[in-house]
JSON list of C-alpha atoms in Angstrom, two decimals:
[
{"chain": "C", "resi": 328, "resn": "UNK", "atom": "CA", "xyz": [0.00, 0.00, 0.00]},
{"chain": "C", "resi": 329, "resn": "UNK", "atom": "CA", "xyz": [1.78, 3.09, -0.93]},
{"chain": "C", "resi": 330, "resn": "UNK", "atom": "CA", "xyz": [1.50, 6.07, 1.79]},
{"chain": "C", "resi": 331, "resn": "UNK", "atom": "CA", "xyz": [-0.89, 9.00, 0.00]},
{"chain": "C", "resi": 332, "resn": "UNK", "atom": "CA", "xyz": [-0.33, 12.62, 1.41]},
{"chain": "C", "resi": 333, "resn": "UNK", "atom": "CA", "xyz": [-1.99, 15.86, 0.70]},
{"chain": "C", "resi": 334, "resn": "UNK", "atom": "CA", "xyz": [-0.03, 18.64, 1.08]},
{"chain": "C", "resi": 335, "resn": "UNK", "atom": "CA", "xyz": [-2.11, 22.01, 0.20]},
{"chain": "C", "resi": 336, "resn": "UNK", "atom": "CA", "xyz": [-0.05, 24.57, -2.21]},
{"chain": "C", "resi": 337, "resn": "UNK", "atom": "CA", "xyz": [-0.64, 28.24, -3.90]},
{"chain": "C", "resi": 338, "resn": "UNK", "atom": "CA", "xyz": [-1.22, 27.24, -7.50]},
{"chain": "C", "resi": 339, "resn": "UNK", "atom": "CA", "xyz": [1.54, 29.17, -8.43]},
{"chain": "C", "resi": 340, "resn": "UNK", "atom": "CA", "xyz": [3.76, 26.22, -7.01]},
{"chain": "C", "resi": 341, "resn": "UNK", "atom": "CA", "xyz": [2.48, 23.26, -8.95]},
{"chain": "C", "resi": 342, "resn": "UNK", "atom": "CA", "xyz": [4.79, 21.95, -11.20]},
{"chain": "C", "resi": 343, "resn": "UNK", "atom": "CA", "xyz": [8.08, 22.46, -8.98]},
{"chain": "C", "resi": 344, "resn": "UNK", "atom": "CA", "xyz": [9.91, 18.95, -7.68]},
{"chain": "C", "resi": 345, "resn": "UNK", "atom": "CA", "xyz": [7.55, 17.72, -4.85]},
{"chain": "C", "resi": 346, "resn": "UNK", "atom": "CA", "xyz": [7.34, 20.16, -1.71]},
{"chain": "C", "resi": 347, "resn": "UNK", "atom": "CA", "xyz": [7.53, 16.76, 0.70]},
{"chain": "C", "resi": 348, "resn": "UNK", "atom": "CA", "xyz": [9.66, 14.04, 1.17]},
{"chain": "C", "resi": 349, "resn": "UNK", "atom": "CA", "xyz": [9.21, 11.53, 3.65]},
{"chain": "C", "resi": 350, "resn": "UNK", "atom": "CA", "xyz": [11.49, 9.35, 5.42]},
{"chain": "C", "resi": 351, "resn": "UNK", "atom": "CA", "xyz": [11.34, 5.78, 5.25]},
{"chain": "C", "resi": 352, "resn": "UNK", "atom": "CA", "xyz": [10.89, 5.49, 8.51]},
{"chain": "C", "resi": 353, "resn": "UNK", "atom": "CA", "xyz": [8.31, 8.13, 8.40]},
{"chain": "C", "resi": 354, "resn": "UNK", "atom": "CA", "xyz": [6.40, 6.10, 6.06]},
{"chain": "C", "resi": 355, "resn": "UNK", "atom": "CA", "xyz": [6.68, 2.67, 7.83]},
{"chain": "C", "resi": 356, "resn": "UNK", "atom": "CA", "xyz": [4.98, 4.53, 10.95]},
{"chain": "C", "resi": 357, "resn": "UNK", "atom": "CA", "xyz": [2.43, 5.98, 8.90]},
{"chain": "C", "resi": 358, "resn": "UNK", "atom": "CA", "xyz": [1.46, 2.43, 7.31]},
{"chain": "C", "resi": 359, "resn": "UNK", "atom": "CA", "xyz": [1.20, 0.99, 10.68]},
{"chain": "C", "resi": 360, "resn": "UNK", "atom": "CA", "xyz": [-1.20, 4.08, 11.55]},
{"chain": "C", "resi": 361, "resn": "UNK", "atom": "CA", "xyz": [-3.24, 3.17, 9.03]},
{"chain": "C", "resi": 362, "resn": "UNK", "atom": "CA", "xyz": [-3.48, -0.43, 9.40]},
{"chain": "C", "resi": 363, "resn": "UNK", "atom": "CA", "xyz": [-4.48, -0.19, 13.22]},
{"chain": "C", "resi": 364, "resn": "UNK", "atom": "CA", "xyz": [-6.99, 2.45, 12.43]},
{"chain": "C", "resi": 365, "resn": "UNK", "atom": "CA", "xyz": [-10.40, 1.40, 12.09]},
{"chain": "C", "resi": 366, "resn": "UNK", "atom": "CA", "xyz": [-11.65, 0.13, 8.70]},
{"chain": "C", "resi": 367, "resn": "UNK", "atom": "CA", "xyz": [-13.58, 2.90, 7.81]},
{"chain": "C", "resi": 368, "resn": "UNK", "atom": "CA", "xyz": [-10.39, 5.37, 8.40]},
{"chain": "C", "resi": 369, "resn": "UNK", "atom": "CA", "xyz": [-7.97, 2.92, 6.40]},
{"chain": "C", "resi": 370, "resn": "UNK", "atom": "CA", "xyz": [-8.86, 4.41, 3.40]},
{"chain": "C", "resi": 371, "resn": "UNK", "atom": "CA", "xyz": [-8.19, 7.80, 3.85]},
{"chain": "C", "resi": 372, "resn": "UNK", "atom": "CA", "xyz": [-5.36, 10.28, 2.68]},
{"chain": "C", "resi": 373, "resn": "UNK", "atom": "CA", "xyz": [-2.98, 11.71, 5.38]},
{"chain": "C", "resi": 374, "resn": "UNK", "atom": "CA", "xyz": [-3.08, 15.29, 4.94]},
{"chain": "C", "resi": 375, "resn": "UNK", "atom": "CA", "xyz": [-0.44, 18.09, 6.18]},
{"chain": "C", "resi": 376, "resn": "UNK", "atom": "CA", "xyz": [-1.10, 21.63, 6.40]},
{"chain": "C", "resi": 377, "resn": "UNK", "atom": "CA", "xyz": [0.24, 24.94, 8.15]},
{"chain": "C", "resi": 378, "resn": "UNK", "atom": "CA", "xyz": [-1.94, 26.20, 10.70]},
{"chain": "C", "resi": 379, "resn": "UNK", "atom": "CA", "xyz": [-0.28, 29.45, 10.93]},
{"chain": "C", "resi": 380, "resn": "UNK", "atom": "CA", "xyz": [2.76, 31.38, 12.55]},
{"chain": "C", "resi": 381, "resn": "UNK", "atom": "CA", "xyz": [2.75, 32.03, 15.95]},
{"chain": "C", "resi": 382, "resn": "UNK", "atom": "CA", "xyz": [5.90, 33.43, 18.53]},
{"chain": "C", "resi": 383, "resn": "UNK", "atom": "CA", "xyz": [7.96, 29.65, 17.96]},
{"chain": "C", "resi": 384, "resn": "UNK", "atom": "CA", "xyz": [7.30, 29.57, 14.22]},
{"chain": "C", "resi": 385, "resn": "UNK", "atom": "CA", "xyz": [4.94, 27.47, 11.89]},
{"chain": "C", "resi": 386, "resn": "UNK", "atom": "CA", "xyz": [2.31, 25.26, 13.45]},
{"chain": "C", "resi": 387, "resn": "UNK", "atom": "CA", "xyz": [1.92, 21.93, 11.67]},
{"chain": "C", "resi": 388, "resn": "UNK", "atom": "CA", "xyz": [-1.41, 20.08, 11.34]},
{"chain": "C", "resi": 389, "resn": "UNK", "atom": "CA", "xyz": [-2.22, 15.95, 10.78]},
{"chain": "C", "resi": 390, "resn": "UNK", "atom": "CA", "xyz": [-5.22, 14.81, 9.71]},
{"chain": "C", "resi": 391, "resn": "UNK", "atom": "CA", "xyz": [-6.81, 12.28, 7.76]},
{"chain": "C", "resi": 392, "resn": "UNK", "atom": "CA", "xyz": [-9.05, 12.91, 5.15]},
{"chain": "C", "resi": 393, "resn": "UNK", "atom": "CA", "xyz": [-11.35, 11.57, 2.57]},
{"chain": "C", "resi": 394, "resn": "UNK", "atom": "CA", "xyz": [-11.04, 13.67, -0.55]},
{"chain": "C", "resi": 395, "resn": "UNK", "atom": "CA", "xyz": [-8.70, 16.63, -1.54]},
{"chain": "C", "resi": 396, "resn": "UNK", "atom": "CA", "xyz": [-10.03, 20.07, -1.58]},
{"chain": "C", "resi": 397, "resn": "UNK", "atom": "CA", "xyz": [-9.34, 22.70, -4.36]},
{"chain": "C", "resi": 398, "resn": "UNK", "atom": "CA", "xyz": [-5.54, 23.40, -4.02]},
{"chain": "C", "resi": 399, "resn": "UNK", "atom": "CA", "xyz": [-4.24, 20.29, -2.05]},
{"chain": "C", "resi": 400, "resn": "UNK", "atom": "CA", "xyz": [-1.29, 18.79, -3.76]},
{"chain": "C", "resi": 401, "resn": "UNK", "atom": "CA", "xyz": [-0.92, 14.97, -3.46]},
{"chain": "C", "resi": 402, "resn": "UNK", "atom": "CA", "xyz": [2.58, 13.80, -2.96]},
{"chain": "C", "resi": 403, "resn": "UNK", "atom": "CA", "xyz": [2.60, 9.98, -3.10]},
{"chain": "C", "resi": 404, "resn": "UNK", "atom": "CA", "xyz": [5.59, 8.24, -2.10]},
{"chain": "C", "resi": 405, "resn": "UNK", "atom": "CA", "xyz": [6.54, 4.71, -0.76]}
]
């Protein structure tokens, strides 16, 4: 099962190399996420966003979702 992830992008953006790489360990931990999950979230599509700046930098969000929205980029990689 290859690891799907969303990242969302500015449309100027598409088109560069990919704006995500994963680790293989990385994506080892998210397969055995996924498999322990329940079988109605096994299916779904990790997606990573940026919640917004704050005093220590970017905040990073994790969440798994069913479809992409309008300007989510999907990175696959395994």
């Amino acid at each position: 099962m290859a690891s799907r992830v969303m990242v969302r992008m500015a449309p100027a953006l598409k088109g560069r190399r990919s704006p995500l790489t994963l680790t293989q360990a990385a994506i080892q931990r998210l397969k055995e996420l996924q498999t322990n999950s329940a079988p109605e979230e096994q299916n779904k599509t990790l997606k990573i966003g940026i919640q917004g700046k704050g005093c220590s930098g970017n905040a990073y969000t994790l969440s798994w979702v069913d479809t992409p929205k309008k300007f989510d980029e999907k990175v696959t990689q395994d």
